[in-house]
PDB file of C-alpha atoms in Angstrom:
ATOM      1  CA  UNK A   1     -44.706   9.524  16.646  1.00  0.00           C
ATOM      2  CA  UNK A   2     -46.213  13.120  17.730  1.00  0.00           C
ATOM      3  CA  UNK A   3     -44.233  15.437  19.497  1.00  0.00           C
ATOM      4  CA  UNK A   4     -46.467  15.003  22.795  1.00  0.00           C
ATOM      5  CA  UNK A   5     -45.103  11.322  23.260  1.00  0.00           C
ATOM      6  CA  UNK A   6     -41.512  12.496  22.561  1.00  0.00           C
ATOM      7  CA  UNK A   7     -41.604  15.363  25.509  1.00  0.00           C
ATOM      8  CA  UNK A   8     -43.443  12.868  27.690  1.00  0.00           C
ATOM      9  CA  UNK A   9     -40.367  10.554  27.043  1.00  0.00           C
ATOM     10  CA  UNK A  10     -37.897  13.062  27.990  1.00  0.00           C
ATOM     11  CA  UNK A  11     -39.504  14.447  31.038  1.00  0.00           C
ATOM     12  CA  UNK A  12     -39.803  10.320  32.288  1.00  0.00           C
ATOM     13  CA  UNK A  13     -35.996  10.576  31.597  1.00  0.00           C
ATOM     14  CA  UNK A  14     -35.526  13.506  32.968  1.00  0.00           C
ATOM     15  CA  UNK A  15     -37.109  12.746  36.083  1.00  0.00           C
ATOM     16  CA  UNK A  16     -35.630   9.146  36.103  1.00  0.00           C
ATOM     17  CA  UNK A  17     -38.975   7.604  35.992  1.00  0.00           C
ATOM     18  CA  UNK A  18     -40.012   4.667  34.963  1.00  0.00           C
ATOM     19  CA  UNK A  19     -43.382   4.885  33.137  1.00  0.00           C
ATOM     20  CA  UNK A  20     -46.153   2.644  35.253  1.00  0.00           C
ATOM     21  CA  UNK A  21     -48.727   0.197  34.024  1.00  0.00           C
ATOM     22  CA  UNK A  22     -51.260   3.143  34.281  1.00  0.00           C
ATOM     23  CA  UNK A  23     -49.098   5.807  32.465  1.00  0.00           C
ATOM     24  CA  UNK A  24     -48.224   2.747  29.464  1.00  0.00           C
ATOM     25  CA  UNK A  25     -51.773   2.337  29.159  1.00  0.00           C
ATOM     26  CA  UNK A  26     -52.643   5.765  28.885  1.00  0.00           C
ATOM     27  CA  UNK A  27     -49.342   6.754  26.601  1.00  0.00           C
ATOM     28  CA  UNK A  28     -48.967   3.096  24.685  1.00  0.00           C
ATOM     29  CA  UNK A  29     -46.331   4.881  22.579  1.00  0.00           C
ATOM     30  CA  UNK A  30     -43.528   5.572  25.296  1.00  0.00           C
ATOM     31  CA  UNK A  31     -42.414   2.176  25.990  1.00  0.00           C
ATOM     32  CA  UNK A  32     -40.736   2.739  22.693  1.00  0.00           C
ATOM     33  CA  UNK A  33     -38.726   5.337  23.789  1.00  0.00           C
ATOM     34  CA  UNK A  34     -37.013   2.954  26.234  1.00  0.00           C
ATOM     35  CA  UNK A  35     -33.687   2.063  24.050  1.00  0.00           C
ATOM     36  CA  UNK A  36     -32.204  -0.586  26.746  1.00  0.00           C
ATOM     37  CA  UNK A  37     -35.722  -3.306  27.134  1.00  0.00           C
ATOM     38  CA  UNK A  38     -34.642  -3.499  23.018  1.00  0.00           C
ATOM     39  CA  UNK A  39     -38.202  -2.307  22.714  1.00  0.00           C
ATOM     40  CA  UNK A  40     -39.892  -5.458  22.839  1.00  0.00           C
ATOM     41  CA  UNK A  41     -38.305  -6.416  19.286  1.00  0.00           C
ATOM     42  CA  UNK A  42     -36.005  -9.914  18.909  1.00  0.00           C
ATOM     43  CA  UNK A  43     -32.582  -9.009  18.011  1.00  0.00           C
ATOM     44  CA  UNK A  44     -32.855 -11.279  15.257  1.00  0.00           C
ATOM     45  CA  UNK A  45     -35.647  -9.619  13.353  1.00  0.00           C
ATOM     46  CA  UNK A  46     -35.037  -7.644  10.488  1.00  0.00           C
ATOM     47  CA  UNK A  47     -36.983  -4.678  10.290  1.00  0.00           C
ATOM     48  CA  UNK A  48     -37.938  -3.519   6.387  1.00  0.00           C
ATOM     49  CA  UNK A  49     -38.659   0.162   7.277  1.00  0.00           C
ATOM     50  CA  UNK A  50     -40.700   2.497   4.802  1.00  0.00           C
ATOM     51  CA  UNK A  51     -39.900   5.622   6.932  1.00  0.00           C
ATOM     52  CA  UNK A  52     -35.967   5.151   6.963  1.00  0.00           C
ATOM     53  CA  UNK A  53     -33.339   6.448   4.695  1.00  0.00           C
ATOM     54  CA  UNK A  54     -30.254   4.329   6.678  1.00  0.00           C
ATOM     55  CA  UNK A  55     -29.772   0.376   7.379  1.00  0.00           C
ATOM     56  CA  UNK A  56     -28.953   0.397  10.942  1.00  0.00           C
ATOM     57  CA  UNK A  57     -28.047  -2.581  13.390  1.00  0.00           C
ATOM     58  CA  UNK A  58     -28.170  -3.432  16.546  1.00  0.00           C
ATOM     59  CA  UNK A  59     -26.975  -6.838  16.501  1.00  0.00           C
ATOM     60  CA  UNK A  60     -23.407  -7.370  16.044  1.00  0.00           C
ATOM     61  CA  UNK A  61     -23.751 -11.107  15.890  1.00  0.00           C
ATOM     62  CA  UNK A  62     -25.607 -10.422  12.329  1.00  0.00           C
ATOM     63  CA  UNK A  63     -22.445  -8.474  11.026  1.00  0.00           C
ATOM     64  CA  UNK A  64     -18.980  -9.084  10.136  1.00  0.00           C
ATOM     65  CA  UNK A  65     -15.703  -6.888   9.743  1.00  0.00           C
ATOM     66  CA  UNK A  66     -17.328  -4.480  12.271  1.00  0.00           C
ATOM     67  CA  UNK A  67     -14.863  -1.140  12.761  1.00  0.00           C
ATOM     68  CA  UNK A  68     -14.789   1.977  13.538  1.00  0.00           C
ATOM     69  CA  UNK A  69     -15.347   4.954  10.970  1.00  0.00           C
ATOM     70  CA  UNK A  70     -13.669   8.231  10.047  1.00  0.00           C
ATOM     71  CA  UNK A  71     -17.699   9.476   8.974  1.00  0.00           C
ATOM     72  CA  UNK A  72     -20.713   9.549  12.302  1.00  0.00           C
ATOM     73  CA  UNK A  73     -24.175   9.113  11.698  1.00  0.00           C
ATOM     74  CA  UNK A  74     -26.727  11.327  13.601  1.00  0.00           C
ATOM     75  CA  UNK A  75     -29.798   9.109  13.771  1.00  0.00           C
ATOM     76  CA  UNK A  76     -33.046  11.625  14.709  1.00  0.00           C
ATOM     77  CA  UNK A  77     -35.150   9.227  16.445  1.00  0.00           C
ATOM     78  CA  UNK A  78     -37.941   8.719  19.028  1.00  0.00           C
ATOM     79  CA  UNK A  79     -35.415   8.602  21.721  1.00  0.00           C
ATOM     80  CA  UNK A  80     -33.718  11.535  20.593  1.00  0.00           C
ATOM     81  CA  UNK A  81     -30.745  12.506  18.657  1.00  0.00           C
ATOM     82  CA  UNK A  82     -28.142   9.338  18.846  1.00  0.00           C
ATOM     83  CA  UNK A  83     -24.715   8.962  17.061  1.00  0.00           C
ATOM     84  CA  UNK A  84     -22.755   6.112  15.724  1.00  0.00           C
ATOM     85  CA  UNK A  85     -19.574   6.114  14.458  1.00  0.00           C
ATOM     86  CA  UNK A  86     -19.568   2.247  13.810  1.00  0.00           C
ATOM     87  CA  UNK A  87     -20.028  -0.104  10.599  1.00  0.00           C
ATOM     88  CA  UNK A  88     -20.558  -3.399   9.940  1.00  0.00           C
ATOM     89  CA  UNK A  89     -20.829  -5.864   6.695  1.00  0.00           C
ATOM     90  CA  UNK A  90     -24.087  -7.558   6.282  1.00  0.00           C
ATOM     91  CA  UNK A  91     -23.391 -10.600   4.510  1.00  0.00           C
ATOM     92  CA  UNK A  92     -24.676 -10.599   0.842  1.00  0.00           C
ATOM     93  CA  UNK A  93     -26.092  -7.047   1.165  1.00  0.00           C
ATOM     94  CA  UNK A  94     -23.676  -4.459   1.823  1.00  0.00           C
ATOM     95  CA  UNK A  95     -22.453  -1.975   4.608  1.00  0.00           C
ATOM     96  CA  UNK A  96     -24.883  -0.682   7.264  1.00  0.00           C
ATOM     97  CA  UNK A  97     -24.556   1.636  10.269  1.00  0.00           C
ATOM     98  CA  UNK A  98     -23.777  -0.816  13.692  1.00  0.00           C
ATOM     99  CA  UNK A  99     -25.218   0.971  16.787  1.00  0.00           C
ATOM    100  CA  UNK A 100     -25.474  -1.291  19.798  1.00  0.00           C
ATOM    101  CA  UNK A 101     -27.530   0.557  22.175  1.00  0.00           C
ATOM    102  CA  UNK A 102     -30.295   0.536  19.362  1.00  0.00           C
ATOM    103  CA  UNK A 103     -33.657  -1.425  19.373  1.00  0.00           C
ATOM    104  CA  UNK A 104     -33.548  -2.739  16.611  1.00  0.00           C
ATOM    105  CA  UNK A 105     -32.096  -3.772  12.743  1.00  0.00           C
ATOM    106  CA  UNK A 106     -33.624  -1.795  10.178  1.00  0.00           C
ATOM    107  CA  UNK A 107     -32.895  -2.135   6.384  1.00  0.00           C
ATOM    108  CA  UNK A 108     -33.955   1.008   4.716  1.00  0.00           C
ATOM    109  CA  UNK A 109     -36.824  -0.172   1.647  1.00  0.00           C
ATOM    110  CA  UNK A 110     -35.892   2.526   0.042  1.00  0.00           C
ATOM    111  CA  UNK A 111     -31.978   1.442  -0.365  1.00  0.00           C
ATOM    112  CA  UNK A 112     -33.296  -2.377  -0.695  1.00  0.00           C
ATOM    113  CA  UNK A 113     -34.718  -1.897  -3.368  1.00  0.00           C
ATOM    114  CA  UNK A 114     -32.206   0.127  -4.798  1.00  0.00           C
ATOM    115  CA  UNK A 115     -30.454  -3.612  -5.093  1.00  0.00           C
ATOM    116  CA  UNK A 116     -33.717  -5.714  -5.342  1.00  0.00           C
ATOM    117  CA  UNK A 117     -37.023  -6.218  -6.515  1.00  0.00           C
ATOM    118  CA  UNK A 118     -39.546  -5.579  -3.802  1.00  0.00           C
ATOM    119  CA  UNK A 119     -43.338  -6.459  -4.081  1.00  0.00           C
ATOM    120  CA  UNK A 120     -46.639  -6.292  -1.391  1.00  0.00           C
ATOM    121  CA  UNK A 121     -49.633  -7.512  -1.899  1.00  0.00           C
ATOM    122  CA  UNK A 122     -51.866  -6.937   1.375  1.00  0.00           C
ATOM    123  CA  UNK A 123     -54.357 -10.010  -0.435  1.00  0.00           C
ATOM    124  CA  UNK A 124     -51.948 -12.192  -0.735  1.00  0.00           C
ATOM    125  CA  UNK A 125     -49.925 -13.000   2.386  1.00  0.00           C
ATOM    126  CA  UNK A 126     -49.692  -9.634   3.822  1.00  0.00           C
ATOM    127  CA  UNK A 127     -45.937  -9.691   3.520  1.00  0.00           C
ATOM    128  CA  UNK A 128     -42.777  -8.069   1.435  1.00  0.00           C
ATOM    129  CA  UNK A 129     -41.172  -9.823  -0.411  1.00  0.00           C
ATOM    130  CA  UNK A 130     -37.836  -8.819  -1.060  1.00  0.00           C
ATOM    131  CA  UNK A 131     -36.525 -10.686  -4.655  1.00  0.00           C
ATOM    132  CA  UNK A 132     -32.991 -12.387  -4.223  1.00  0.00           C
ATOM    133  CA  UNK A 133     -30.869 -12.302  -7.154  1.00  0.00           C
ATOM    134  CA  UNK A 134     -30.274 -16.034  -6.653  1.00  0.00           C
ATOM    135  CA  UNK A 135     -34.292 -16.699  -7.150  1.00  0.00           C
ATOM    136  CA  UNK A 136     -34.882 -17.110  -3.546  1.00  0.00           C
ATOM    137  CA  UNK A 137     -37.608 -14.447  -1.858  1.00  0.00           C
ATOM    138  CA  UNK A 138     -37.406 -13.103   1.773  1.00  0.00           C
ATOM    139  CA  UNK A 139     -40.734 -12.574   3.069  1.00  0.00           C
ATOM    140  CA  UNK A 140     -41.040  -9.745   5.665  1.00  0.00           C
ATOM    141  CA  UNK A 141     -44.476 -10.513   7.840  1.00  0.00           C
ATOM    142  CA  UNK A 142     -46.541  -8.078   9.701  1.00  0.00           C
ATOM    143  CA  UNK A 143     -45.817  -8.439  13.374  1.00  0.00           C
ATOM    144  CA  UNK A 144     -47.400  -7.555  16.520  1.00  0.00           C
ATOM    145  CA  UNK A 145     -47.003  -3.645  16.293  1.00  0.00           C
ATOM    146  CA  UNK A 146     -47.256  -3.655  12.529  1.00  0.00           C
ATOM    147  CA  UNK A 147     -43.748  -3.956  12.180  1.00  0.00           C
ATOM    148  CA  UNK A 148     -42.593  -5.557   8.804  1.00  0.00           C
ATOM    149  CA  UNK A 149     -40.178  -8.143   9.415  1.00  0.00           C
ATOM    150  CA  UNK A 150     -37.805 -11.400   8.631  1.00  0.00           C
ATOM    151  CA  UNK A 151     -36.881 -13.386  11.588  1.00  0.00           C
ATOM    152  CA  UNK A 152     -32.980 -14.411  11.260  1.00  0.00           C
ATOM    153  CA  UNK A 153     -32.991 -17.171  14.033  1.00  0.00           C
ATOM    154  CA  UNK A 154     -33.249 -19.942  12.087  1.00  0.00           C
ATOM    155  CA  UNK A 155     -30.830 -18.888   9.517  1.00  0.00           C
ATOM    156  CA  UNK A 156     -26.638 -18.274   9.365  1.00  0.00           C
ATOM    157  CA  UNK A 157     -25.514 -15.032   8.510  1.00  0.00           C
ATOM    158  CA  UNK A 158     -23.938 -16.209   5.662  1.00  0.00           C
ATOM    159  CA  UNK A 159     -27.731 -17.319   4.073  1.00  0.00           C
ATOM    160  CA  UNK A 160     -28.511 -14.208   5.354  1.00  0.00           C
ATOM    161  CA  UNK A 161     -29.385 -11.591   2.808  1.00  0.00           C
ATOM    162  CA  UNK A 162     -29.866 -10.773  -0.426  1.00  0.00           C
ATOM    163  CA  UNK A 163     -27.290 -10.725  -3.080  1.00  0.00           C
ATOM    164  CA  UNK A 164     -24.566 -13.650  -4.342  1.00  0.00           C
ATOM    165  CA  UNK A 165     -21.144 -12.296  -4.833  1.00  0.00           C
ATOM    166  CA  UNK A 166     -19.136 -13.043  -7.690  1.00  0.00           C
ATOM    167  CA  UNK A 167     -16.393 -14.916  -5.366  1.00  0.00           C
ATOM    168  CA  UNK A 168     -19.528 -16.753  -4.024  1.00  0.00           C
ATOM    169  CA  UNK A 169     -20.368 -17.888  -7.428  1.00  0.00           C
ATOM    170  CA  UNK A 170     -16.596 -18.327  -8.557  1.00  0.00           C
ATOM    171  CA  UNK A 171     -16.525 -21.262  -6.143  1.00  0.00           C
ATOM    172  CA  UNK A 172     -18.734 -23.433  -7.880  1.00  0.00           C
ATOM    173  CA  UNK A 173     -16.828 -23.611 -10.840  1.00  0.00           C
ATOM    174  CA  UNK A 174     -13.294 -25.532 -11.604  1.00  0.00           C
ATOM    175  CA  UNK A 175     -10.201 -23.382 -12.390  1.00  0.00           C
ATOM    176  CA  UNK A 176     -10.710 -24.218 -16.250  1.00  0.00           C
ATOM    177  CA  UNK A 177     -14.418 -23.135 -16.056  1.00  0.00           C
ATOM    178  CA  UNK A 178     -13.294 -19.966 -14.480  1.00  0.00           C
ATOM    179  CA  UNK A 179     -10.760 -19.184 -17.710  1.00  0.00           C
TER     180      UNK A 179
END
């Protein structure tokens, strides 16, 4: 987002106004900036993001063992400079950054596929598709505002994500097997 949209954000804050029909329509890009609508996104989306170098949530219900941490985060963003001091454990994928005033969950492609094999083909589906371990793929689908994203509502957190621990796996064998 351009710097103009950013100071037109802050001076509608600023001023405590709310941007009007006319004022979206001629600055499309400052409803964004509003941090409490959620943005327009479903908290159950999960955002694959290109442009971020964090996983950050929104949506405690998607997390477990959420606590508070000894490290902060300082997340630079159209809204402004925001900190967290909160983590959470994304089931089958790791730790991430819990900020509840956000707009959305975003899972960093660059640290996904740190883990996971991650193809696009814009021919074929338009969609990523993130490569479980397990031989299951997560496809991410463009949405409305070109977002790239998984919709969690019709899943548990526990299906959620990406990797199978070896506990997970542990539990499908007997105690001889396991010896």
């Amino acid at each position: 987002m351009d710097m103009c949209c950013i100071r037109w954000g802050r001076l509608l804050r600023n001023l405590h106004l709310r941007p009007t029909m006319r004022s979206r329509m001629m600055f499309p890009m400052m409803e964004v900036l509003n941090t409490n609508s959620r943005g327009g996104i479903p908290s159950t989306w999960l955002l694959l993001d290109s442009q971020s170098s964090i996983d950050v949530f929104c949506n405690g219900k998607l997390l477990r063992r959420i606590y508070k941490s000894n490290a902060t985060l300082t997340i630079r963003c159209n809204a402004g400079v925001r900190t967290t001091s909160m983590r959470g454990y994304l089931p089958n994928y790791g730790w991430v950054w819990y900020y509840p005033a956000g707009i959305a969950n975003i899972l960093s492609l660059s640290r996904v596929k740190q883990q996971f094999r991650v193809t696009y083909d814009s021919a074929n589906g338009n969609c990523f598709q993130v490569h479980k371990n397990d031989g299951e793929i997560l496809n991410f689908h463009e949405g409305p505002r070109r977002l790239y994203y998984h919709d969690m509502e019709n899943r548990s957190t526990e299906q959620c994500l990406f990797v199978n621990t070896v506990a997970d796996n542990l539990k499908h064998f007997s105690a001889q097997e396991k010896k």
